[in-house]
PDB file of C-alpha atoms and ligand atoms in Angstrom:
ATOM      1  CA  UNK A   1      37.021  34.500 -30.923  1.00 49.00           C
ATOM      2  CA  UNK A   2      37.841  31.690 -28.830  1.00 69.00           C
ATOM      3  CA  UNK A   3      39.564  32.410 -25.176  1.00 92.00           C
ATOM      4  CA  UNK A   4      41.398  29.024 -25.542  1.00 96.00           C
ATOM      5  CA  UNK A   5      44.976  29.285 -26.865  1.00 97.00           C
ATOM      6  CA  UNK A   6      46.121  25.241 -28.184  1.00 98.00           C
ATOM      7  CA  UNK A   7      49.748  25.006 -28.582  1.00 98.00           C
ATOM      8  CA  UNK A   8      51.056  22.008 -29.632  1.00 98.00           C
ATOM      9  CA  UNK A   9      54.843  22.517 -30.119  1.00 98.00           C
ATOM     10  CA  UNK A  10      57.445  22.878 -27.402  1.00 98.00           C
ATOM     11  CA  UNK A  11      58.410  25.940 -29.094  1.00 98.00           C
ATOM     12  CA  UNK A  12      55.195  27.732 -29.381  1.00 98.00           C
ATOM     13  CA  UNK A  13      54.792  26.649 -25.312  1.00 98.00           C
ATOM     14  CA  UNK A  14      58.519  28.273 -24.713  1.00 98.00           C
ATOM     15  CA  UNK A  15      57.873  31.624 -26.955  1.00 98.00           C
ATOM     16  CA  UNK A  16      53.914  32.110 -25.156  1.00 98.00           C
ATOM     17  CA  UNK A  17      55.652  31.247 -21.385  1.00 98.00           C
ATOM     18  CA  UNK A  18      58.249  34.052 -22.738  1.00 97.00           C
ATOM     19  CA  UNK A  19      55.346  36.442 -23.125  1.00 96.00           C
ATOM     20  CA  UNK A  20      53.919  35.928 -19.590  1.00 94.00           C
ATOM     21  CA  UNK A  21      57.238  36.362 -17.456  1.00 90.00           C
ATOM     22  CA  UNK A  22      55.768  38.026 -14.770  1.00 93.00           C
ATOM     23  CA  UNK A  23      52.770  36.163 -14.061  1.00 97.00           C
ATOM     24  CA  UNK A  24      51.962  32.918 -11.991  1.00 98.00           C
ATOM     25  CA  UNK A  25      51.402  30.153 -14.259  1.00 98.00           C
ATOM     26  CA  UNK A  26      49.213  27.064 -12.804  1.00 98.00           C
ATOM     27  CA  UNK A  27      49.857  23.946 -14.634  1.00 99.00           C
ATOM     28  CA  UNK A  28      46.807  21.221 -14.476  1.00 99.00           C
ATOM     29  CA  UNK A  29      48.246  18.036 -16.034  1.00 98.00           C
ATOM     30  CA  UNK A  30      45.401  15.877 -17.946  1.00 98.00           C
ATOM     31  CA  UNK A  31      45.311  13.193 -21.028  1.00 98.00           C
ATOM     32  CA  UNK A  32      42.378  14.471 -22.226  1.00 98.00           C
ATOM     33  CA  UNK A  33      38.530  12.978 -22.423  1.00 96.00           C
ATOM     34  CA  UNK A  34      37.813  15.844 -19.841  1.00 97.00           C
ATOM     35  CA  UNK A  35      35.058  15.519 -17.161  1.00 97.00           C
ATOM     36  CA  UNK A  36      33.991  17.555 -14.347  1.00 97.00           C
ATOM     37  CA  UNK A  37      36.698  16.305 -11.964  1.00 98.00           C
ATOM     38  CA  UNK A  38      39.213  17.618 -14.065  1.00 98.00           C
ATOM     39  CA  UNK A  39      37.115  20.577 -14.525  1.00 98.00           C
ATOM     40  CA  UNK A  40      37.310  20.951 -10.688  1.00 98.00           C
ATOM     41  CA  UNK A  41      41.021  21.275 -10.974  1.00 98.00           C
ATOM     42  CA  UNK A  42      41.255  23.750 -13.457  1.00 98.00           C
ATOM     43  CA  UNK A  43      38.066  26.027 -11.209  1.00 98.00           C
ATOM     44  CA  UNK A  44      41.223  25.153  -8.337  1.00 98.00           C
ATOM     45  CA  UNK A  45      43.746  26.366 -10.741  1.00 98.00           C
ATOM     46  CA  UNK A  46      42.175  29.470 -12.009  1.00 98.00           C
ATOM     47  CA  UNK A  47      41.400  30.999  -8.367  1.00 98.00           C
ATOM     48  CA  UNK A  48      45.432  30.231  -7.852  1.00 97.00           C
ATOM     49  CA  UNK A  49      47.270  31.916 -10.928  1.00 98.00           C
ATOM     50  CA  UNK A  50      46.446  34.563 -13.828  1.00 97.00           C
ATOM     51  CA  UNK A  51      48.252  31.692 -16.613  1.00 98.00           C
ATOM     52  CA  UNK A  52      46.073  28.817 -16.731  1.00 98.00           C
ATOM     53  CA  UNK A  53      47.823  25.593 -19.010  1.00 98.00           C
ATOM     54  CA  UNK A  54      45.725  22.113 -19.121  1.00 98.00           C
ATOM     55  CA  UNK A  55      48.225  19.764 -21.214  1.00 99.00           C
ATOM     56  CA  UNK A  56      46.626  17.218 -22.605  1.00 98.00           C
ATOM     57  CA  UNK A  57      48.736  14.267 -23.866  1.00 98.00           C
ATOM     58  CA  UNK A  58      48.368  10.914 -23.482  1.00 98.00           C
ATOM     59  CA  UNK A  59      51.638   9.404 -22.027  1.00 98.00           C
ATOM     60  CA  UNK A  60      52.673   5.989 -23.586  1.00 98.00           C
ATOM     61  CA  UNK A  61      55.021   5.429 -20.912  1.00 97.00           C
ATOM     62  CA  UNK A  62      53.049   5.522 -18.350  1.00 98.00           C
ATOM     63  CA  UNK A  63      50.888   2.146 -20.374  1.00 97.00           C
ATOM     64  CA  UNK A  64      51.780  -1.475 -20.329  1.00 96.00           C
ATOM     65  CA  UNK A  65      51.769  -3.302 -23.630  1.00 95.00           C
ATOM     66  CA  UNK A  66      48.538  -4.654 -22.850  1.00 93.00           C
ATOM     67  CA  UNK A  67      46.830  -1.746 -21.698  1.00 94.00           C
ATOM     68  CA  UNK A  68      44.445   0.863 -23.296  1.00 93.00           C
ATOM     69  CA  UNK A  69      47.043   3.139 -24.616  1.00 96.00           C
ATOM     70  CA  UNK A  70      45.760   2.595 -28.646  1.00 96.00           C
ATOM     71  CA  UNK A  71      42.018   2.562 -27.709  1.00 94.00           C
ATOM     72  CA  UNK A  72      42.135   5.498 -24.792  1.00 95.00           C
ATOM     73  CA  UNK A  73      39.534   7.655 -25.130  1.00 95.00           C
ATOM     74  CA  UNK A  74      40.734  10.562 -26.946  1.00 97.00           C
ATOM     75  CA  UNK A  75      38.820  13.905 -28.145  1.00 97.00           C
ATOM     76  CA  UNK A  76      40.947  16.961 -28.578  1.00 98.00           C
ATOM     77  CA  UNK A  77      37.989  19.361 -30.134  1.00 97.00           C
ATOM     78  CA  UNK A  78      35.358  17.939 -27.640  1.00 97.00           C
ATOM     79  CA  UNK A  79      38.122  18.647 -24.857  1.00 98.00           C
ATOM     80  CA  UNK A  80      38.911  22.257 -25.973  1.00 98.00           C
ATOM     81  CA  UNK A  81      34.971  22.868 -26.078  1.00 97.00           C
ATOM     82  CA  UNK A  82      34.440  22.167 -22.317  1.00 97.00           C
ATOM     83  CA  UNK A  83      37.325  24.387 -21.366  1.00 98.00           C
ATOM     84  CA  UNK A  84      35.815  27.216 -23.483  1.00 97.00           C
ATOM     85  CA  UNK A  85      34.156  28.579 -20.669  1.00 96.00           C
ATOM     86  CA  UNK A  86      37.013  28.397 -18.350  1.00 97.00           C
ATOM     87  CA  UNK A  87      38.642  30.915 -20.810  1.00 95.00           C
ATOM     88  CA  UNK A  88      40.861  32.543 -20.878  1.00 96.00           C
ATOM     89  CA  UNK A  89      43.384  29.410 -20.807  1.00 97.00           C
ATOM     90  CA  UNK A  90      45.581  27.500 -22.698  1.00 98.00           C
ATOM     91  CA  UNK A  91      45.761  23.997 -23.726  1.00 98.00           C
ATOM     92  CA  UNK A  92      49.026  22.630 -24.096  1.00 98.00           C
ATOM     93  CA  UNK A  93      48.807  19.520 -26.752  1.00 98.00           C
ATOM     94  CA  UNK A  94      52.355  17.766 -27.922  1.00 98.00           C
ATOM     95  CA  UNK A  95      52.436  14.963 -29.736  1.00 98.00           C
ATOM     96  CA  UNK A  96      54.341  11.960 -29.157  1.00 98.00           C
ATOM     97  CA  UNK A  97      56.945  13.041 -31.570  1.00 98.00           C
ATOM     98  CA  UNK A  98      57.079  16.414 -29.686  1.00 98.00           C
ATOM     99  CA  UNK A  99      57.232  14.977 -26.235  1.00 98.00           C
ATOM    100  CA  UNK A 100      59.930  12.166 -27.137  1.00 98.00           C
ATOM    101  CA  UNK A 101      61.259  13.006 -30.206  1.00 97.00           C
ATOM    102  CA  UNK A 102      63.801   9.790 -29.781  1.00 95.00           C
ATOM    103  CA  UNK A 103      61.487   7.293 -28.750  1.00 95.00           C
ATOM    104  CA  UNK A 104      61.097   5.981 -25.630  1.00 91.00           C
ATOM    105  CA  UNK A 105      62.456   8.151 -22.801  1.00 93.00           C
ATOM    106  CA  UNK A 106      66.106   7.130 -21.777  1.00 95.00           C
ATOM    107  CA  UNK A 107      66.047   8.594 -18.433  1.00 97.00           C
ATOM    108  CA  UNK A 108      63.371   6.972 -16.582  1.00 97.00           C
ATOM    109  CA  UNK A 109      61.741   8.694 -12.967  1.00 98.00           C
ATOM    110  CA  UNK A 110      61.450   5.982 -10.588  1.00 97.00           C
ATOM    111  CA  UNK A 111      60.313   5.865  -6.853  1.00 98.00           C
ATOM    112  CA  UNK A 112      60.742   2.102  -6.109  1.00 96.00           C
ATOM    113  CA  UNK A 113      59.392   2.262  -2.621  1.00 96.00           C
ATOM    114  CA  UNK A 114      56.041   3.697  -3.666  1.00 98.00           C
ATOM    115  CA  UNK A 115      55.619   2.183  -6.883  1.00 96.00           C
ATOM    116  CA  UNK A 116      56.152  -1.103  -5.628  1.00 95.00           C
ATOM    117  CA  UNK A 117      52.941  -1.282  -3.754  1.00 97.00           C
ATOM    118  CA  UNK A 118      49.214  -0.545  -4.779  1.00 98.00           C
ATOM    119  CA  UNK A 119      48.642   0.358  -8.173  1.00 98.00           C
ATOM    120  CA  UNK A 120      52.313  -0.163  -9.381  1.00 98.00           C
ATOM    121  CA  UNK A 121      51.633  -3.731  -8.301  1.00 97.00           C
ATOM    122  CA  UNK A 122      49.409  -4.688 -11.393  1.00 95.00           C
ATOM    123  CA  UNK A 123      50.814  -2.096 -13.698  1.00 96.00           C
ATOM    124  CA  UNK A 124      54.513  -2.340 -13.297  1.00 96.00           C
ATOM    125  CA  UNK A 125      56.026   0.632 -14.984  1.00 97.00           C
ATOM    126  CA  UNK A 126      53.234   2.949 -14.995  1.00 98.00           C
ATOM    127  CA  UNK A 127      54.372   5.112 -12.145  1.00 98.00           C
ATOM    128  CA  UNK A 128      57.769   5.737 -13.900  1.00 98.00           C
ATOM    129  CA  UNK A 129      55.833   6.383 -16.736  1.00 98.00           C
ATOM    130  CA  UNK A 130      53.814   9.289 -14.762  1.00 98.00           C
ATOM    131  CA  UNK A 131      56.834  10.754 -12.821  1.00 98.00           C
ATOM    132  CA  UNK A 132      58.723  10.658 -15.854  1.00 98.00           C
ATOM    133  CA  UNK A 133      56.198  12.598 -18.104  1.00 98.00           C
ATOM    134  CA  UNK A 134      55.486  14.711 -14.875  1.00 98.00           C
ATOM    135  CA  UNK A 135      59.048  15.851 -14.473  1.00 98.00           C
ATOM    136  CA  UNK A 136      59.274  17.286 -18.194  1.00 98.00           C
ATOM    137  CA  UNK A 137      55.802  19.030 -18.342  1.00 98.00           C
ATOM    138  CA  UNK A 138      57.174  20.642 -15.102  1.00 98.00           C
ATOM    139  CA  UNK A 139      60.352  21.734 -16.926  1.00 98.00           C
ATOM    140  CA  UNK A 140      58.374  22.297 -20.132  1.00 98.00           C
ATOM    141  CA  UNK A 141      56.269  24.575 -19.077  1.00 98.00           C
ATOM    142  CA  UNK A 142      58.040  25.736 -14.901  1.00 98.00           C
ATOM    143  CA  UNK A 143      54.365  26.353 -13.748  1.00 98.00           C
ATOM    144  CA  UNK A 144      54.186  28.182  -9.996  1.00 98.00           C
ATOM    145  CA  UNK A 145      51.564  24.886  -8.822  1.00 98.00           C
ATOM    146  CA  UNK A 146      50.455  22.701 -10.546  1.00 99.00           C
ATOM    147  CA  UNK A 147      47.088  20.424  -9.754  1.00 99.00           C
ATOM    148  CA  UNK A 148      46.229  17.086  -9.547  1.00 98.00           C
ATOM    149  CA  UNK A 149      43.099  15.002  -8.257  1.00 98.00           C
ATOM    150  CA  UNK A 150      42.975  13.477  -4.841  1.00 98.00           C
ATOM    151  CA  UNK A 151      41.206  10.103  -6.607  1.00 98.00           C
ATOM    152  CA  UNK A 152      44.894   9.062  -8.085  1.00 98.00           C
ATOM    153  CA  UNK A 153      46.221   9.006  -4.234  1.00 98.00           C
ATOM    154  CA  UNK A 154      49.456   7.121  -5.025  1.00 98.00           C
ATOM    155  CA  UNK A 155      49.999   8.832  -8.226  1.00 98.00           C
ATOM    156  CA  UNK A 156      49.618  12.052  -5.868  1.00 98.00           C
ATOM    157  CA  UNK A 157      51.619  11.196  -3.357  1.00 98.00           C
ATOM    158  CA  UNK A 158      54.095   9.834  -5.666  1.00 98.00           C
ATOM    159  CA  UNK A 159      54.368  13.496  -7.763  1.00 98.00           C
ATOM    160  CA  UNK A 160      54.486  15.416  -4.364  1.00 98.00           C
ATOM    161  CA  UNK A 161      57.768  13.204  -3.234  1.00 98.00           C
ATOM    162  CA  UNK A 162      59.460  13.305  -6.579  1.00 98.00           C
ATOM    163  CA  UNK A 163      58.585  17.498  -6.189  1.00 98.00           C
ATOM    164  CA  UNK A 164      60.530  17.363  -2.819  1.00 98.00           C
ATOM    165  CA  UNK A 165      63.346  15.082  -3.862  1.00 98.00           C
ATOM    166  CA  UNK A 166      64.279  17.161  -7.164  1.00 98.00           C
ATOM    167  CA  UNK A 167      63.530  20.408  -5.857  1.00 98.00           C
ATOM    168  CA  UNK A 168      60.934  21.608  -8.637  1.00 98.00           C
ATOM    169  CA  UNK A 169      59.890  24.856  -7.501  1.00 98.00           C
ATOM    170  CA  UNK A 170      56.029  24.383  -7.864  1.00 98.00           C
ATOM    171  CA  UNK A 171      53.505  24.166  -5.497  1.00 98.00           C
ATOM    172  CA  UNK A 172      51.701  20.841  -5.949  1.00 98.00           C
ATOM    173  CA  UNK A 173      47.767  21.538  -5.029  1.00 98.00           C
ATOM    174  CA  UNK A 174      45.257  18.206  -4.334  1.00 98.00           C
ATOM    175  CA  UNK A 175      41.965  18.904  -5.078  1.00 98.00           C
ATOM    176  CA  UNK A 176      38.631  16.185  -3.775  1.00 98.00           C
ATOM    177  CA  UNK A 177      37.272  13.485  -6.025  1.00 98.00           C
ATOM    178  CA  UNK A 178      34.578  15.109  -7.756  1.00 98.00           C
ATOM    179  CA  UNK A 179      32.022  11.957  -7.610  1.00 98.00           C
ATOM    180  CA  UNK A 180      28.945  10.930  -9.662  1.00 97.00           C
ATOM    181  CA  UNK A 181      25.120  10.976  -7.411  1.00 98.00           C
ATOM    182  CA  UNK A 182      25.578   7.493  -6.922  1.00 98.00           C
ATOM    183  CA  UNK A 183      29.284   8.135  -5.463  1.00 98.00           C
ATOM    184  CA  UNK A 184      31.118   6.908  -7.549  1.00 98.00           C
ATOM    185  CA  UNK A 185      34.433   8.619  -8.697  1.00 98.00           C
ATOM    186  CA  UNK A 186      34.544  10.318 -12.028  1.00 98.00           C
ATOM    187  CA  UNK A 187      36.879   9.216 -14.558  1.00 97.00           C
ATOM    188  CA  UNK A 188      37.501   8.885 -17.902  1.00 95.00           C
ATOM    189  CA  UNK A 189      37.547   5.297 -17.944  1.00 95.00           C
ATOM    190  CA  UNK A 190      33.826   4.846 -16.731  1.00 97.00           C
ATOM    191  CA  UNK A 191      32.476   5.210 -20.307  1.00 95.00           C
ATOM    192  CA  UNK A 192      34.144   1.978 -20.664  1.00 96.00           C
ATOM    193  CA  UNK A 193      30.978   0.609 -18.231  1.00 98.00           C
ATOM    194  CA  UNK A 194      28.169  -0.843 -19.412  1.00 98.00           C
ATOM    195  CA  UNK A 195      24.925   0.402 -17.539  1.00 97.00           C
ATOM    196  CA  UNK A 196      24.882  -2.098 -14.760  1.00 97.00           C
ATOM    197  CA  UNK A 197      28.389  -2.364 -14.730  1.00 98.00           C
ATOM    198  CA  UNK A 198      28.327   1.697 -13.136  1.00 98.00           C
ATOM    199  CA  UNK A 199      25.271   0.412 -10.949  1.00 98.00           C
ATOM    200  CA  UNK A 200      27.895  -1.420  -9.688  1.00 98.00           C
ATOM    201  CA  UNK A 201      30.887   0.137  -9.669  1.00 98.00           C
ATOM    202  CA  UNK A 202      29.178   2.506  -7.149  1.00 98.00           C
ATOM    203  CA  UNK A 203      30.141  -0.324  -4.452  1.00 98.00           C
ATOM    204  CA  UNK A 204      33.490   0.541  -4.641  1.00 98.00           C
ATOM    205  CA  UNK A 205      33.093   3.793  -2.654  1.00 98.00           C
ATOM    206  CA  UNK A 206      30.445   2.430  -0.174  1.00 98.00           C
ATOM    207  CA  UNK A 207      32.747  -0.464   0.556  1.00 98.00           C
ATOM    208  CA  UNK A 208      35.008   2.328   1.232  1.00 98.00           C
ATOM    209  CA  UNK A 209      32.526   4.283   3.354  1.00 98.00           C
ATOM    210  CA  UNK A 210      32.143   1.227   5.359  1.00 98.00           C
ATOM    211  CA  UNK A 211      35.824   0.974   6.407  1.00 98.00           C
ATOM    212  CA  UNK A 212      35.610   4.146   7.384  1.00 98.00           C
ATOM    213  CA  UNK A 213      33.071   4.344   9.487  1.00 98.00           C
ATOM    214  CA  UNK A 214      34.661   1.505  11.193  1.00 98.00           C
ATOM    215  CA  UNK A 215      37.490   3.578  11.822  1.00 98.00           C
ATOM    216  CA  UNK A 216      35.172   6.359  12.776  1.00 97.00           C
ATOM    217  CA  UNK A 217      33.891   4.250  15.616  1.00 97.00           C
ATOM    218  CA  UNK A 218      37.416   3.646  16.774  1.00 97.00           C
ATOM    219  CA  UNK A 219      38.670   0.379  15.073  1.00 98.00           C
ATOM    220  CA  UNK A 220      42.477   0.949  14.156  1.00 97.00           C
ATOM    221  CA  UNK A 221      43.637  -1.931  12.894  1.00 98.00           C
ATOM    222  CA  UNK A 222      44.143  -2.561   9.519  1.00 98.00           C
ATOM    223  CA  UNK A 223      42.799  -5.767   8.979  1.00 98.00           C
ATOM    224  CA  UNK A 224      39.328  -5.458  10.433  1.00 98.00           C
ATOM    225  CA  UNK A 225      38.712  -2.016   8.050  1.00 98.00           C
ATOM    226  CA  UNK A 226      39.887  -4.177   4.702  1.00 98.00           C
ATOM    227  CA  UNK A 227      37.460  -7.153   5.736  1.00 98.00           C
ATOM    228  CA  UNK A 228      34.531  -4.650   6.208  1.00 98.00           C
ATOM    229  CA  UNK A 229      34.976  -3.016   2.767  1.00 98.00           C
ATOM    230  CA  UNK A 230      36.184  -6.583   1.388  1.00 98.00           C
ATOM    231  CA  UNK A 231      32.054  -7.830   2.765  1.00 98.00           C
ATOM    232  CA  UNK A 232      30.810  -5.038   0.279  1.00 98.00           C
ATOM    233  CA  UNK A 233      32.568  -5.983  -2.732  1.00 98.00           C
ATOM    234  CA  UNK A 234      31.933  -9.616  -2.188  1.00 98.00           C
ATOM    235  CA  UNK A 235      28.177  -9.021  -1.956  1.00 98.00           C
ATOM    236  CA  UNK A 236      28.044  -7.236  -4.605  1.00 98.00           C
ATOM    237  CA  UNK A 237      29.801  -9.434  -6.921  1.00 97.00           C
ATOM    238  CA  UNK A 238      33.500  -7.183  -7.183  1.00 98.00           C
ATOM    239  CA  UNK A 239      36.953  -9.328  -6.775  1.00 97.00           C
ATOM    240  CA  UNK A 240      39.036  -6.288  -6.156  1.00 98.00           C
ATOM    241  CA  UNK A 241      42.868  -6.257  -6.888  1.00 98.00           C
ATOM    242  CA  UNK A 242      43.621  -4.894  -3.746  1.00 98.00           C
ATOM    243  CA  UNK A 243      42.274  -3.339  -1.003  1.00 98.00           C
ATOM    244  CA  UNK A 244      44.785  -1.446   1.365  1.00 98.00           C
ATOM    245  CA  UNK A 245      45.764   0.632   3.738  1.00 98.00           C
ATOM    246  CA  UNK A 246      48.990   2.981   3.651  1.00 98.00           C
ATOM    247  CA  UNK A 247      50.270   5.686   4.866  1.00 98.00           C
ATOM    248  CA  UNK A 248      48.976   8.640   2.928  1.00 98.00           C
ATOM    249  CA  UNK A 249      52.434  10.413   2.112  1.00 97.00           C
ATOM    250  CA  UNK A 250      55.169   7.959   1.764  1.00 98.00           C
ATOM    251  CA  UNK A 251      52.531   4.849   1.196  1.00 98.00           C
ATOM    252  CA  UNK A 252      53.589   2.337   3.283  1.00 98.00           C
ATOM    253  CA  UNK A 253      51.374  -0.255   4.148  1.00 97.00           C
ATOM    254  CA  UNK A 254      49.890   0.428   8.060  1.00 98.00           C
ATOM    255  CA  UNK A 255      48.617  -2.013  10.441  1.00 98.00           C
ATOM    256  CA  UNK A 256      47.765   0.171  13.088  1.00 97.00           C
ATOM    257  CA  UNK A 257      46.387   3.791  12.473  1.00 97.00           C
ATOM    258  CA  UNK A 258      48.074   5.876  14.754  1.00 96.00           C
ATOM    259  CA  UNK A 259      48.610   9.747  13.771  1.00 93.00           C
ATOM    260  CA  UNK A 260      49.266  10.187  10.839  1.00 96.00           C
ATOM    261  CA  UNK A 261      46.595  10.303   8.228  1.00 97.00           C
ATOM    262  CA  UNK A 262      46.157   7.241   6.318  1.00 98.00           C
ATOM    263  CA  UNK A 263      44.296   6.179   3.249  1.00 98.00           C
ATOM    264  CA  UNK A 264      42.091   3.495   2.391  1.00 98.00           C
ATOM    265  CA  UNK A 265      42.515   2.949  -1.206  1.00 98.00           C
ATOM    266  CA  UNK A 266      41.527  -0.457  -3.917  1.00 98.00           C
ATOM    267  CA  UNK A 267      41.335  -0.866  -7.723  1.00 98.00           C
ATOM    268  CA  UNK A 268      38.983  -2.859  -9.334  1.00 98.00           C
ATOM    269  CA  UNK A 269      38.526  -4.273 -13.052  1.00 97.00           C
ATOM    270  CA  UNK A 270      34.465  -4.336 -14.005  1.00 98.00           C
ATOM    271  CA  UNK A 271      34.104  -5.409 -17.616  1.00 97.00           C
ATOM    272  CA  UNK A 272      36.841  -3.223 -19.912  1.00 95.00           C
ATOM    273  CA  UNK A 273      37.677  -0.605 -16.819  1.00 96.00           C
ATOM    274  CA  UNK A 274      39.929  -0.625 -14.018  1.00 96.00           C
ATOM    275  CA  UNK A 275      38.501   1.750 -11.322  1.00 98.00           C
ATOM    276  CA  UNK A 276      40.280   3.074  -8.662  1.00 98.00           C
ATOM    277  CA  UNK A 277      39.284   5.280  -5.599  1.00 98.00           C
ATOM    278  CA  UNK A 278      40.234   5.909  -1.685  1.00 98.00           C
ATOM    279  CA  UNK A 279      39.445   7.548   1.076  1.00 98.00           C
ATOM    280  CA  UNK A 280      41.782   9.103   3.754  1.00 98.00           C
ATOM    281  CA  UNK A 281      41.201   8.959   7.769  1.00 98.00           C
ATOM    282  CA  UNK A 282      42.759  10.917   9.979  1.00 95.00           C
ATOM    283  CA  UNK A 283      42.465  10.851  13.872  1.00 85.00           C
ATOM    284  CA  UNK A 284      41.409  14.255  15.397  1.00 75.00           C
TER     285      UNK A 284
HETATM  286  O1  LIG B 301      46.366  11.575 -14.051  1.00 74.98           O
HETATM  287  C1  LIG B 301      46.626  11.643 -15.261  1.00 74.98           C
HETATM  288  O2  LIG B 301      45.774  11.953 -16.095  1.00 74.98           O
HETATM  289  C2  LIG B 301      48.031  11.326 -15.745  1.00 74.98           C
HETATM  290  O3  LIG B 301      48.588  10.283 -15.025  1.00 74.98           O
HETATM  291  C3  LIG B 301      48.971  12.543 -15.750  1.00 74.98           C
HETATM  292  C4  LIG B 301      49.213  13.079 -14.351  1.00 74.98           C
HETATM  293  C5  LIG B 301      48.378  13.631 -16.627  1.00 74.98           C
HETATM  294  C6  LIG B 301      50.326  12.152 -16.332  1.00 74.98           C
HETATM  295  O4  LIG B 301      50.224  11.680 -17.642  1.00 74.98           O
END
């Protein structure tokens, strides 16, 4: 018998939380097409809490009318497999219907001073679209921490302000990029690359590296660590969309790195994917 549990209704999620009242519930959000780095959060999630639930939906508000939304990878059975051994769990997988049974969310989540910048810059919307979708699987499902990966920096730094500022009661828990050998950052958009295009999306991260070790040797402006990893990318073909540097909780942009940590973070488009990754620094 399998050890997964897949509940797909809001009601079946409501009558199993019901049976589990006494128990700490860990919540890892996902939309599916699984690979190890979200297998790293639910490892994270399973050495936190007895309930386990890995929702897997994939959130058309958080997608602009031209993005991937229709042709996102998606792979329910083939997701549910790599869990298996991860068991017991259970995989919490709405529909659209079931998630917004009247269309389009009315009430909208929105953060305007950190979606404004970054990310949010090239995909207006999306953020709402995350915090939104965020807010009612934490709701949904009322989970004691839930998990997220450190790759999506804004998108975690956006879900631990909008925790603070509503007062959900859950614990949210970052957990390191889990990155390929060549160092790049796992995610489900990289089967959009074609072979070279991964040989080279591998630059993103050591254009990355190089800022940082910049900053390791004691540079602290701004500037002069986005013009080192900017070299990189240039010499190995890569226009990024950005390259900046921000504060790493409230994501303004930094020109000096004083104290508090900061993080180093760019998306790029290579062929059909747009890669993101970061690093932080910190001064000892
Ligand atoms: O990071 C993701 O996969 C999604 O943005 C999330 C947090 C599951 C919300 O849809």
């Amino acid at each position: 018998m399998s050890s997964i549990v897949c509940l797909e209704s809001l009601e079946a999620m409501k009558a199993f939380l019901d049976r589990q009242a006494n128990e700490r519930v860990a919540l890892v959000p996902t939309m599916g097409s699984l690979h190890q780095g979200h297998l790293a959060l639910v490892e994270e999630a399973k050495k936190r809490a007895a309930v386990v639930i890995v929702s897997i939906f994939v959130n058309p508000l958080q997608f602009g009318p031209h993005e991937d939304f229709k042709n996102y990878p998606r792979d329910l059975e083939k997701d549910l497999h790599s869990l298996e051994r991860y068991g017991p769990l259970s995989v919490f997988a709405p529909s659209v219907a079931e998630m917004y049974p009247n269309g389009p969310s009315r009430t909208v989540i929105t953060l305007p001073s950190m979606t404004n910048t970054m990310c949010g810059l090239g995909r207006p919307g999306h953020f709402d679209g995350v915090a939104t979708v965020v807010a009612k699987l934490f709701n949904i499902i009322r989970p004691h921490f839930a998990f997220f990966g450190k790759k999506d920096a804004q998108q975690l730094a956006i879900i631990r302000q909008l925790t603070r500022d509503l007062n959900f009661p859950v614990e949210i828990v970052g957990v390191p990029t889990v990155r390929e050998p060549s160092g790049l950052a796992m995610s489900s958009r990289n089967q959009y690359l074609t072979a070279q295009e991964k040989d080279q999306a591998a630059f993103l991260y050591q254009a990355l590296l190089a800022g940082k070790k910049l900053f390791e040797r004691g540079e602290r402006h701004a500037g002069s660590l986005i013009a080192e990893a900017f070299k990189i990318l240039e010499a190995h073909g890569i226009e990024p969309e950005y390259v900046s540097l921000v504060d790493a909780d409230t994501l303004a942009s930094v020109d000096t790195i004083a104290d508090s940590p900061v993080i180093l973070a760019l998306a790029a488009r290579l062929g059909r994917a747009r890669l993101i990754d970061n690093v932080v620094m910190e001064s000892l």
